[in-house]
Amino acid sequence: MKIKNNKVTWQENSAKNITFIVTKDCQLACKYCYLVGKNEKERMSFDVAKAAIDYILDRENEKNFDTESVIWDFIGGEPFLEIDLIDKVCDYIKQEMYSRNHHWFNSYRFSFSTNGINYDSEKVQKFIKKNKSHLSIAITIDGTKRKHDLNRIWKGDGSGPERGSYDDVVRNIPLWQSQFPGVGTKVTISSADIPYICESVLHLYDLGIHQVNINCVFEKVWKEGDDKLFEEQLMMLADTIIDRDLYIENSCSFFSEDLGKPLDCKLQNHNWCGAGKMLAIDAQGNFYPCTRFAQYSLRDKEAWIIGNIHDGIDNNKLRPFLTLDRCTQSTPECADCEVAEGCAWCQGENYDAAKTHTVFERATAICLMHKARVRANNYYWNKLYRKLELEGTREEFENQKPKSNDIIC
Amino acid sequence: MKKYYQYIVILLDDTSVSYCHADNPLKEKRLIPLEVLREAILFSMKENLMIQFVYPEYELPKEYNDLIETIDHIKIGKDVLVYDSVPTNVERKNVVLRLAIADFLAKQYDIALLLPKVTRLNISITDIENFKDELIEDYRTALEMLNSVLLNIYKGGNSPEINILTDRLRLNEMHNCDAGVENITLAPNGKFYLCPAFYYDEQMGVSTRMNHKTKDASRSVGDLEVGINIPNKQLLELERAPLCRICDAYHCNRCIWLNQKLTWDNNTPSRQQCVMAHIERNASRDLSNKLKDTGFVLENEIKEINYLDPFDVKEEF
Ligand code: SF4
Ligand code: SF4
């Protein structure tokens, strides 16, 4: 029996993640999009990107930049709207890493999260062919048509009816899967999506997407009773995955064995999110600890700018991020929580929701949802193990235990 | 051990002297209303808080002086004199000296001349943000020089204190400013602040650039009517400061206002603050060893360490 593993992403621990916010524009206006300040004007120029690259590559041996590998990430808005710029920037990165004999030349990746709408365009396809061996591309598709179209709608002027984008994306899935076989997709769940979770995950499996990374938004959007509905959906999903043997070929990040145990404040005290270890750059050439700290992602707080391409990084502004640990930012309830393992947070949302100017106040809007997930997850593993036991395949399964791969932001 | 409020700082006027890192930018006189002062004293008595009154340069009206004398207190700006440049002579034995780092380095020999004249000298650097790594050696040698002067005075039988060199000698746990935790400030507007610097920031509108996007620039944490109410108070405590809780520069001010100004988080110190405090800590260690060699009994052992910024070695803890 071959069991599908939740793959650990490429060079996950040893790679520096550098994100270019190339545009704040997008063809869609997804209802859950956390980007409160999207607009059509702020597009990155090549000169800004070049200055950032020079700054970064000049610091090959500095602590911030001495990781084994690098992921050059391009996001938006919709990054492929700026494919000409991206192509030029990627060429420059390759040239510079090569001519400087930079150690990253042996270990780099260009990474994209796209809405998939212009995936098949000539320019995007040309870019893919040129860089294929160094590319990760994730297309976001939320599940069934009705679920996807509930949130992922075309931008309109408000006069006509809402138009969903499912058909415009799904037609590109076969091409994407043929070019990047086995690559997963990322699904984000908000309150209104809960009734569609089970059908959506199954639909994605049907489309040939075998790895579904799914998570609840961290914002305070949950209504009373959502946790119960959520639990029901996950139980339904668990039953279907197990009864139809779907766990053999597929994975869903909602079910993970590393979930729902208490955590120790000394031995298991690491921070969840990589803000501060990553670096994001916007069109003005400002640096951020992560894109979620740029003004267009923040509701209530000022942007957390840690420097810019002219003056460099002010390391003082990074110190809070690089000293963060789990228990310091947690309430006593979270520190002592019986099911804390796998309960995630987003540092940007923590900052945005905090009472004061700090990244040390953990937002817990997700609390009941996590507890519901833990219950369903326990059910899943108990049921699956019993089945495997009866089939005599448990040992084989345990030997190939899937690793967890919670992609949370 | 959990800490509780021990004392209150009452700013008698908007132009009350600044006695710490932050300059007082307020130039217009605004005397605390007599009624507010009365309430503040009552509050302090009921909460069992020691009072430090901070004086402006001008003389207070008689009714103020009479009211102040109804309660035990310390007068900052009077009992404790505050200087913004190195005086040649001092009228009191307890002195605060506020200097920019460049002035401290330039005037180090004048400071040495003050040492025999005081019982306590508090040095407060007013531009810690300007302390670059290139100044490490200069600061170290300045403290070395002051150490040798101190040693001679100690041998002669006097033992003046200077915060950056002698405080660490006897400490074996953190002893920081503890604004908001062990002490609280009351401004002339009748509101509480973590320390005077937060009041100045509010009055100058600095907080609007720093804090929430809301129009409310207030940095106050309560008033005499509702009491003290500090949001995220736990983040002011040592246990919630990941660097400071592993650190043994016990004399360090651990200034939360500077933290916020330079790192944007109250509980995270800047490199500058840490490096300066560690140069001082290491100088205290030298002084301690030399005093012991001379026959002084000091119980504390200050370890030799190989870093100046706990941030650089945080993984080792
Ligand atoms: S948010 Fe809730 S589930 Fe998560 S660790 Fe805290 S108490 Fe536990
Ligand atoms: S030296 Fe730095 S880490 Fe140590 S107490 Fe002072 S501010 Fe905190």
XYZ file of C-alpha atoms and ligand atoms in Angstrom:
742
model
C 0.000 0.000 0.000
C 1.341 3.374 -0.904
C 0.233 6.074 1.463
C 0.174 9.689 0.483
C 2.404 11.885 2.591
C 1.768 15.501 3.371
C 4.917 16.707 1.680
C 7.256 19.025 3.460
C 7.790 22.041 1.254
C 11.027 22.608 -0.574
C 14.005 23.326 1.710
C 11.486 24.519 4.242
C 13.837 25.155 7.120
C 16.984 26.220 5.378
C 15.592 28.688 2.861
C 15.284 32.441 3.101
C 11.977 33.601 1.800
C 12.112 36.906 -0.081
C 8.825 38.263 -1.315
C 8.314 40.933 -3.934
C 4.912 42.585 -3.750
C 4.918 43.301 -7.467
C 1.443 44.722 -7.732
C -1.472 45.517 -5.497
C -3.904 44.916 -8.330
C -5.924 41.780 -9.040
C -8.643 40.732 -11.505
C -10.672 39.334 -8.637
C -12.220 40.791 -5.516
C -12.323 37.776 -3.209
C -14.550 38.383 -0.255
C -12.123 37.028 2.335
C -9.080 38.769 0.892
C -7.173 40.291 3.790
C -5.662 42.923 1.533
C -7.616 45.936 2.637
C -5.626 48.379 0.554
C -5.626 46.807 -2.885
C -5.301 49.223 -5.783
C -4.297 49.490 -9.407
C -1.589 52.093 -9.035
C 1.169 50.567 -6.961
C 3.252 48.468 -9.324
C 6.864 47.678 -8.646
C 9.426 49.101 -11.061
C 12.416 47.135 -12.242
C 14.753 49.631 -10.571
C 13.210 49.042 -7.165
C 13.405 45.266 -7.584
C 17.000 45.539 -8.786
C 18.044 47.694 -5.832
C 16.483 45.198 -3.425
C 18.230 42.275 -5.106
C 21.578 44.089 -5.013
C 21.098 44.908 -1.335
C 20.292 41.291 -0.518
C 22.994 39.665 -2.618
C 25.611 42.093 -1.254
C 24.993 40.545 2.159
C 25.705 36.920 1.356
C 27.494 36.257 4.638
C 25.353 38.289 6.997
C 23.247 36.408 9.503
C 19.990 37.510 7.915
C 20.980 36.148 4.522
C 23.279 33.193 5.051
C 20.684 30.446 4.649
C 21.517 27.503 2.429
C 18.779 28.291 -0.046
C 16.479 31.031 -1.162
C 12.888 31.257 -2.297
C 12.171 34.327 -4.403
C 8.486 34.770 -3.976
C 6.264 36.992 -6.101
C 2.879 38.010 -4.857
C 0.220 40.606 -5.437
C -2.612 41.234 -5.903
C -2.199 38.823 -8.753
C 1.512 38.472 -9.559
C 1.102 37.223 -13.124
C -0.437 40.578 -14.042
C 3.192 41.719 -13.928
C 4.719 38.866 -15.901
C 6.978 41.148 -17.982
C 8.513 42.640 -14.857
C 8.792 39.248 -13.163
C 10.569 37.766 -16.164
C 13.081 40.602 -16.193
C 13.585 40.422 -12.427
C 14.126 36.656 -12.467
C 16.660 37.000 -15.281
C 18.496 39.609 -13.257
C 18.474 37.430 -10.119
C 19.927 34.487 -12.039
C 22.580 36.610 -13.740
C 23.632 38.241 -10.483
C 23.713 35.039 -8.425
C 25.824 33.463 -11.171
C 28.253 36.325 -11.753
C 28.773 36.828 -8.010
C 29.269 33.087 -7.573
C 26.662 33.388 -4.835
C 25.969 30.137 -2.974
C 22.260 30.534 -3.622
C 22.828 29.938 -7.328
C 22.901 26.232 -6.525
C 19.743 26.314 -4.500
C 17.033 28.756 -5.470
C 13.410 28.732 -6.370
C 10.928 31.186 -7.825
C 7.576 30.824 -6.189
C 4.115 32.079 -7.101
C 0.646 31.985 -5.650
C -1.734 32.808 -8.431
C -5.447 32.927 -9.027
C -4.685 30.937 -12.168
C -6.680 33.099 -14.525
C -3.962 33.927 -16.998
C -1.914 30.804 -16.338
C -2.233 29.669 -19.964
C -1.316 33.025 -21.475
C 1.587 33.014 -23.886
C 3.814 35.136 -21.677
C 3.224 33.124 -18.508
C 3.771 29.868 -20.386
C 6.989 31.174 -21.918
C 8.204 32.155 -18.474
C 7.317 28.710 -17.094
C 9.237 26.932 -19.843
C 12.268 29.114 -19.277
C 12.423 28.569 -15.500
C 10.673 25.254 -15.057
C 13.262 23.454 -12.939
C 13.290 26.278 -10.395
C 9.586 27.005 -10.163
C 6.841 26.439 -7.619
C 3.425 27.609 -8.679
C 0.313 27.208 -6.599
C -3.071 27.968 -8.102
C -5.760 28.838 -5.621
C -9.020 27.040 -6.145
C -11.442 26.868 -3.292
C -13.322 23.694 -4.140
C -16.600 23.117 -5.906
C -17.956 25.724 -8.253
C -20.526 26.976 -5.776
C -17.976 27.225 -3.001
C -15.333 28.866 -5.171
C -17.787 31.314 -6.709
C -19.099 32.253 -3.303
C -15.927 34.154 -2.564
C -13.670 34.325 -5.570
C -15.582 36.749 -7.743
C -14.504 39.050 -10.540
C -13.946 42.646 -9.705
C -16.949 44.636 -10.872
C -18.216 48.150 -10.726
C -21.050 47.032 -8.470
C -23.717 47.529 -11.155
C -24.157 43.990 -12.522
C -24.546 40.663 -10.715
C -21.507 39.030 -9.089
C -19.545 36.778 -11.426
C -17.594 33.849 -10.014
C -14.201 32.878 -11.398
C -14.383 29.080 -11.085
C -14.716 28.317 -14.807
C -11.867 30.668 -15.682
C -9.531 28.897 -13.282
C -10.565 25.280 -13.550
C -9.876 25.160 -17.253
C -6.196 25.721 -16.423
C -5.929 22.989 -13.799
C -5.055 20.137 -16.199
C -2.277 22.188 -17.795
C -0.943 23.199 -14.366
C -1.083 19.643 -13.030
C 0.667 18.333 -16.125
C 3.438 20.885 -15.710
C 3.715 20.515 -11.930
C 2.450 17.062 -11.065
C 1.661 16.473 -7.425
C 1.575 20.118 -6.484
C -1.083 21.010 -3.946
C -3.439 23.884 -3.561
C -4.209 26.165 -0.688
C -7.742 26.703 0.560
C -8.816 29.273 3.084
C -11.937 28.819 5.154
C -14.046 31.642 6.470
C -17.386 31.480 8.242
C -19.568 31.298 5.114
C -17.467 28.484 3.604
C -17.990 25.957 6.358
C -20.954 24.108 4.779
C -18.884 23.425 1.660
C -15.694 22.069 3.193
C -16.329 18.378 2.650
C -17.594 18.635 -0.911
C -14.809 21.047 -1.801
C -11.934 18.901 -0.626
C -13.423 15.901 -2.413
C -13.874 17.954 -5.544
C -10.247 19.016 -5.496
C -9.215 15.366 -5.231
C -11.463 14.659 -8.226
C -9.735 17.398 -10.178
C -6.472 15.545 -9.631
C -5.157 17.806 -6.888
C -3.989 15.297 -4.320
C -2.610 17.619 -1.701
C -5.020 20.093 -0.161
C -3.587 22.600 2.282
C -6.501 24.094 4.036
C -6.832 26.408 6.991
C -9.235 28.693 8.784
C -8.643 32.431 8.594
C -7.188 33.947 11.744
C -9.379 37.012 11.732
C -12.295 37.420 14.101
C -14.982 36.293 11.655
C -16.458 33.282 13.416
C -20.090 33.162 14.469
C -21.671 31.266 17.294
C -22.128 27.643 16.332
C -19.507 27.726 13.566
C -17.309 25.313 15.482
C -20.062 22.696 15.622
C -20.765 23.029 11.886
C -17.057 22.866 11.193
C -16.683 19.712 13.238
C -19.588 18.089 11.387
C -18.027 18.923 8.031
C -14.684 17.490 9.061
C -16.310 14.319 10.406
C -18.134 13.910 7.101
C -14.889 14.431 5.266
C -13.089 11.980 7.548
C -15.731 9.309 6.930
C -15.577 9.763 3.163
C -11.792 9.791 2.969
C -11.552 6.617 5.042
C -14.545 4.740 3.636
C -13.492 5.421 0.043
C -9.788 4.732 0.710
C -8.929 8.253 -0.427
C -6.143 8.548 2.147
C -4.016 6.301 -0.037
C -3.644 8.855 -2.808
C -4.555 12.128 -1.165
C -3.857 14.295 1.814
C -5.682 17.079 3.569
C -3.865 19.249 6.059
C -6.850 19.366 8.388
C -5.939 15.836 9.462
C -2.547 15.535 10.997
C -1.199 13.300 13.702
C 0.816 16.157 15.190
C -2.204 17.914 16.478
C -4.063 18.524 19.652
C -1.536 17.614 22.332
C -0.430 19.922 25.144
C 2.852 21.746 24.600
C 5.701 22.454 26.959
C 6.770 26.076 27.444
C 10.441 25.130 27.565
C 10.842 22.345 25.040
C 8.130 23.340 22.589
C 8.269 27.058 22.748
C 9.133 28.027 19.183
C 7.238 30.660 17.289
C 4.781 29.452 14.701
C 5.229 31.870 11.914
C 8.287 32.960 9.978
C 7.712 36.729 10.023
C 11.034 38.452 10.495
C 12.989 35.550 9.089
C 11.340 36.349 5.796
C 11.678 39.631 3.981
C 9.088 41.404 1.863
C 9.620 44.366 -0.460
C 6.927 46.634 -1.848
C 6.732 48.943 -4.857
C 8.197 51.858 -2.886
C 11.214 49.793 -1.940
C 10.191 49.410 1.705
C 11.177 46.271 3.574
C 8.762 44.351 5.841
C 9.118 41.301 8.121
C 6.398 39.662 6.002
C 3.817 40.953 3.533
C 1.176 40.945 6.238
C 2.950 43.946 7.819
C 2.597 46.110 4.717
C -0.074 48.773 4.984
C -2.357 47.186 2.404
C -2.749 44.136 4.661
C -3.454 45.985 7.902
C -6.810 47.161 9.170
C -5.990 49.035 12.358
C -2.255 49.465 12.632
C 0.520 51.324 10.935
C 2.767 49.356 8.580
C 5.786 47.752 10.301
C 8.493 48.970 7.946
C 11.922 47.626 8.870
C 13.909 49.633 6.353
C 14.152 50.358 2.665
C 16.381 49.808 -0.346
C 18.230 53.096 0.272
C 18.970 52.910 4.004
C 18.961 49.147 4.416
C 17.371 47.135 7.212
C 17.129 48.570 10.715
C 17.896 45.424 12.681
C 16.314 46.871 15.822
C 12.942 46.643 14.104
C 13.482 42.936 13.550
C 14.438 42.086 17.107
C 10.884 41.542 18.381
C 10.261 39.021 15.604
C 13.487 37.158 16.131
C 12.968 36.801 19.872
C 9.318 35.787 19.771
C 8.376 32.496 21.300
C 5.080 30.752 21.853
C 4.529 31.209 25.555
C 5.612 34.835 25.789
C 2.866 35.870 23.413
C 0.237 33.478 24.748
C -2.349 33.950 27.447
C -2.077 31.506 30.369
C -5.049 29.695 28.832
C -3.117 29.063 25.609
C 0.155 28.256 27.360
C -1.572 25.550 29.409
C -4.007 24.468 26.717
C -4.564 20.743 26.522
C -4.869 20.757 22.731
C -2.361 23.481 21.883
C -0.318 21.543 19.359
C -1.101 22.709 15.835
C -3.080 25.741 16.986
C -1.646 28.307 14.657
C -1.389 32.053 14.549
C -0.374 34.718 12.112
C 1.975 37.326 13.512
C 0.491 39.968 11.239
C -3.023 39.337 12.471
C -1.739 39.255 16.050
C -0.222 42.694 15.525
C -3.274 44.060 13.765
C -5.662 42.840 16.453
C -3.455 43.675 19.459
C -4.507 46.243 22.062
C -1.094 47.904 21.926
C 1.709 48.277 19.416
C 3.160 44.788 19.782
C 3.662 41.449 18.085
C 3.570 39.756 21.482
C -0.199 39.533 21.917
C -1.583 36.366 20.419
C -4.990 36.638 18.768
C -7.198 33.690 19.624
C -10.202 34.169 17.368
C -9.456 30.688 16.035
C -9.706 28.973 19.436
C -13.049 27.186 19.120
C -12.339 26.253 15.517
C -9.058 24.653 16.493
C -10.724 22.689 19.268
C -13.364 21.459 16.817
C -10.642 20.482 14.378
C -8.843 18.543 17.099
C -11.978 16.559 17.909
C -12.559 15.665 14.271
C -8.900 14.898 13.821
C -8.924 12.509 16.774
C -11.959 10.831 15.276
C -10.187 10.526 11.919
C -7.113 8.806 13.297
C -9.009 6.529 15.620
C -11.213 5.406 12.786
C -8.390 5.062 10.283
C -6.155 3.097 12.617
C -8.929 0.687 13.479
C -9.584 0.108 9.813
C -5.899 -0.466 9.074
C -5.647 -2.775 12.055
C -8.497 -4.901 10.790
C -6.990 -4.943 7.309
C -3.571 -5.848 8.712
C -1.879 -2.808 7.149
C -1.375 -0.694 10.240
C 2.302 -1.439 10.668
C 3.046 -0.619 7.060
C 1.195 2.629 7.486
C 2.974 3.554 10.688
C 6.315 3.022 8.977
C 5.431 5.530 6.284
C 3.793 7.984 8.634
C 2.764 11.157 6.877
C 4.480 14.295 8.013
C 2.390 17.280 8.823
C 2.585 20.211 6.516
C 0.425 22.965 7.786
C 0.736 25.815 5.396
C -0.861 28.572 7.311
C -0.214 31.830 5.587
C 8.339 37.186 42.071
C 5.412 39.317 41.050
C 6.031 43.023 41.421
C 3.570 45.597 42.660
C 3.502 49.363 42.606
C 5.934 50.887 45.075
C 6.045 54.541 44.134
C 4.417 57.226 42.066
C 6.079 60.006 40.085
C 4.018 63.198 40.109
C 4.892 65.805 37.486
C 4.044 69.102 39.149
C 4.179 71.062 35.923
C 4.456 70.457 32.183
C 7.911 72.012 32.395
C 9.050 69.779 35.269
C 12.676 68.748 34.819
C 13.456 65.695 32.817
C 15.567 63.270 34.854
C 15.868 60.312 32.533
C 16.603 59.382 28.887
C 13.781 61.360 27.303
C 14.013 65.125 26.971
C 11.016 67.121 28.073
C 9.948 68.991 24.934
C 7.126 70.909 26.673
C 7.959 74.570 27.023
C 4.752 76.114 28.319
C 4.073 76.204 32.035
C 1.074 74.177 33.100
C 0.898 73.684 36.818
C -1.016 70.705 38.124
C -4.347 72.018 39.512
C -4.287 72.110 43.291
C -7.339 69.884 43.480
C -5.668 67.255 41.296
C -2.570 67.408 43.470
C -4.702 66.885 46.542
C -6.425 63.894 44.906
C -3.081 62.497 43.816
C -1.688 62.636 47.313
C -4.799 60.974 48.659
C -4.555 58.263 46.011
C -0.910 57.648 46.888
C -1.688 57.406 50.584
C -4.496 54.935 50.021
C -2.427 52.837 47.627
C 0.565 53.060 49.919
C 2.818 54.598 47.276
C 5.973 56.542 48.000
C 5.838 59.884 46.175
C 8.486 61.465 43.973
C 7.502 65.001 43.044
C 9.178 66.333 39.921
C 9.720 70.087 40.118
C 9.813 72.763 37.437
C 12.525 75.410 37.574
C 10.265 78.147 38.938
C 9.074 78.458 42.532
C 5.704 76.883 43.336
C 2.932 78.927 44.998
C 2.826 78.641 48.781
C -0.364 76.567 48.935
C 1.351 73.938 46.774
C 4.370 73.774 49.029
C 2.148 73.492 52.072
C 0.173 70.645 50.531
C 3.318 68.791 49.446
C 4.736 68.976 52.947
C 1.758 67.053 54.312
C 3.256 63.785 53.063
C 6.614 61.967 52.927
C 8.254 62.401 49.545
C 11.369 62.951 47.446
C 11.841 66.143 45.458
C 13.362 65.525 42.038
C 14.921 68.744 40.843
C 15.566 69.784 44.479
C 16.719 66.943 46.783
C 18.002 65.235 43.687
C 19.578 67.779 41.356
C 19.391 67.267 37.610
C 22.060 68.665 35.274
C 22.091 68.701 31.482
C 25.803 69.467 31.376
C 28.653 68.581 33.683
C 28.753 71.079 36.571
C 32.039 72.018 38.155
C 30.511 72.001 41.567
C 27.376 70.454 43.026
C 25.118 71.791 45.736
C 23.654 68.435 46.605
C 25.172 64.992 47.030
C 22.586 63.179 44.924
C 22.882 64.160 41.293
C 21.439 63.159 37.933
C 23.556 63.973 34.917
C 21.822 63.876 31.545
C 24.215 63.843 28.615
C 24.349 62.910 24.961
C 26.795 60.083 24.379
C 29.263 62.354 22.576
C 29.243 64.756 25.543
C 29.700 61.932 27.985
C 32.795 60.792 26.123
C 34.104 64.334 25.680
C 33.518 65.293 29.323
C 34.574 62.049 31.000
C 37.424 63.713 32.904
C 35.118 66.435 34.216
C 32.775 63.679 35.380
C 35.696 62.015 37.139
C 36.280 65.266 39.035
C 32.682 65.159 40.288
C 32.979 61.707 41.813
C 34.588 62.749 45.102
C 31.887 65.410 45.558
C 28.781 63.195 45.392
C 27.278 60.303 47.251
C 25.322 59.217 44.194
C 25.645 60.083 40.526
C 23.046 58.850 38.039
C 24.186 59.128 34.464
C 21.445 59.139 31.884
C 22.389 59.047 28.212
C 19.845 61.046 26.251
C 20.535 59.723 22.777
C 21.098 56.001 23.158
C 19.952 55.601 19.556
C 23.198 57.282 18.501
C 25.363 54.700 20.210
C 26.889 52.894 17.240
C 29.116 49.833 17.520
C 32.083 52.053 16.611
C 31.753 53.709 20.029
C 32.115 50.469 21.993
C 35.836 50.909 22.583
C 35.498 54.595 23.517
C 32.780 53.827 26.042
C 34.754 50.939 27.472
C 37.870 53.035 27.998
C 35.878 55.911 29.501
C 34.412 53.520 32.076
C 37.840 52.042 32.697
C 39.141 55.507 33.507
C 36.193 56.243 35.837
C 36.786 52.867 37.488
C 40.356 53.750 38.351
C 39.253 57.079 39.854
C 36.549 55.309 41.861
C 38.990 52.710 43.099
C 41.227 55.405 44.533
C 38.289 57.109 46.238
C 37.172 53.771 47.712
C 40.692 53.112 48.968
C 40.566 56.505 50.640
C 37.521 55.435 52.625
C 34.681 57.052 50.664
C 32.302 55.060 48.525
C 30.284 57.195 46.116
C 27.799 55.382 43.887
C 27.604 55.811 40.151
C 24.727 53.935 38.578
C 26.544 52.603 35.526
C 29.457 51.170 37.531
C 28.548 50.435 41.120
C 24.872 49.388 40.993
C 25.686 46.033 39.457
C 28.204 45.219 42.196
C 25.570 44.228 44.702
C 22.720 43.063 42.495
C 21.887 39.440 41.923
C 18.595 39.929 40.162
C 17.118 42.434 37.762
C 16.659 45.886 39.142
C 15.305 47.980 36.303
C 13.283 51.109 35.829
C 10.082 49.003 35.988
C 7.830 51.771 34.750
C 4.245 50.596 34.801
C 5.149 47.666 37.041
C 6.702 49.099 40.196
C 5.961 52.739 39.551
C 3.537 54.930 37.686
C 3.534 58.569 36.626
C 0.813 61.139 37.119
C 0.871 64.123 34.741
C -0.491 67.621 35.425
C -3.627 66.679 33.430
C -4.584 64.224 36.180
C -3.926 61.152 34.035
C -1.599 58.231 34.561
C 1.230 57.357 32.173
C 3.770 54.556 32.176
C 6.461 57.195 32.632
C 6.925 60.901 31.826
C 8.270 60.086 28.346
C 4.917 58.590 27.304
C 3.218 61.774 28.444
C 5.622 63.885 26.390
C 5.013 61.666 23.355
C 1.286 62.093 23.702
C 1.542 65.850 24.062
C 3.823 66.093 21.028
C 1.633 63.768 18.923
C 4.419 61.208 18.510
C 2.071 58.386 19.366
C -0.138 59.016 16.349
C 2.758 57.993 14.152
C 3.516 54.983 16.263
C 0.287 53.567 17.500
C -3.072 52.513 16.173
C -4.348 54.364 13.151
C -7.135 55.834 15.240
C -7.127 59.561 15.790
C -6.730 59.009 19.509
C -3.144 59.806 20.352
C -3.649 59.126 24.018
C -0.950 57.208 25.811
C -2.575 57.532 29.188
C -3.245 54.406 31.224
C -5.986 55.649 33.486
C -6.780 58.593 35.695
C -7.373 59.371 39.340
C -11.018 58.500 39.053
C -10.878 55.102 37.339
C -7.434 54.135 38.569
C -4.583 52.532 36.652
C -5.493 50.367 33.710
C -2.598 49.264 31.512
C -3.460 47.337 28.360
C -1.132 44.358 27.866
C 0.406 45.004 31.249
C 1.887 41.514 31.276
C 4.226 42.587 28.489
C 5.960 45.007 30.838
C 7.033 42.214 33.122
C 10.458 40.635 32.987
C 9.122 37.144 32.303
C 7.574 38.462 29.090
C 10.790 40.026 27.813
C 12.595 37.194 26.035
C 15.988 38.893 25.974
C 15.962 40.596 29.359
C 14.872 37.515 31.233
C 18.028 35.666 30.152
C 20.273 38.633 30.810
C 22.444 39.466 33.803
C 23.092 43.151 33.217
C 20.962 43.532 36.313
C 21.495 47.264 36.700
C 20.198 48.051 33.187
C 17.340 50.527 32.977
C 15.504 48.253 30.550
C 13.733 51.357 29.355
C 10.404 50.377 27.837
C 10.031 53.789 26.252
C 13.333 53.365 24.428
C 12.297 49.850 23.493
C 9.162 51.135 21.895
C 10.977 53.955 20.169
C 13.751 51.817 18.702
C 12.294 48.328 18.241
C 8.598 49.234 18.287
C 7.872 46.705 20.992
C 7.800 47.550 24.701
C 9.372 44.313 25.769
C 12.217 44.171 23.252
C 15.372 46.206 23.838
C 17.443 47.788 21.101
C 20.971 46.682 20.358
C 22.225 50.035 21.638
C 20.639 49.625 25.064
C 21.966 46.096 25.451
C 25.483 46.826 24.276
C 25.871 49.865 26.520
C 24.500 47.979 29.519
C 26.921 45.141 28.892
C 29.930 47.398 28.606
C 28.851 48.777 31.984
C 28.306 45.286 33.351
C 31.772 44.219 32.286
C 33.285 47.378 33.758
C 31.465 46.570 37.025
C 33.057 43.153 36.885
C 36.516 44.717 36.566
C 35.775 47.083 39.392
C 34.485 44.242 41.517
C 37.630 42.190 40.936
C 39.886 45.137 41.705
C 37.984 45.996 44.873
C 38.238 42.394 46.011
C 41.991 42.419 45.309
C 42.239 45.464 47.535
C 40.502 43.667 50.380
C 36.895 44.754 49.975
C 34.325 42.093 50.692
C 31.850 41.697 47.852
C 29.747 38.596 47.820
C 28.652 38.781 44.213
C 30.546 36.974 41.512
C 30.073 38.591 38.116
C 30.831 35.993 35.475
C 33.072 36.557 32.498
C 31.005 36.519 29.310
C 31.882 36.773 25.647
C 29.014 38.844 24.283
C 27.759 42.388 24.518
C 24.286 41.772 23.183
C 22.182 38.879 24.500
C 20.449 38.839 21.130
C 23.624 37.416 19.580
C 23.631 34.429 21.919
C 19.918 33.935 22.523
C 19.981 30.418 21.062
C 22.384 29.340 23.780
C 19.932 29.971 26.590
S -6.329 29.511 20.993
Fe -7.576 28.067 22.155
S -7.107 26.069 21.222
Fe -5.483 27.471 20.637
S -3.902 27.187 22.173
Fe -5.200 28.920 22.833
S -6.706 27.985 24.199
Fe -5.787 26.317 22.995
S 21.061 44.654 28.626
Fe 19.446 44.359 27.145
S 18.653 42.321 27.585
Fe 19.812 42.993 29.382
S 18.313 43.949 30.760
Fe 19.215 45.547 29.487
S 17.828 45.763 27.788
Fe 17.385 43.799 28.721
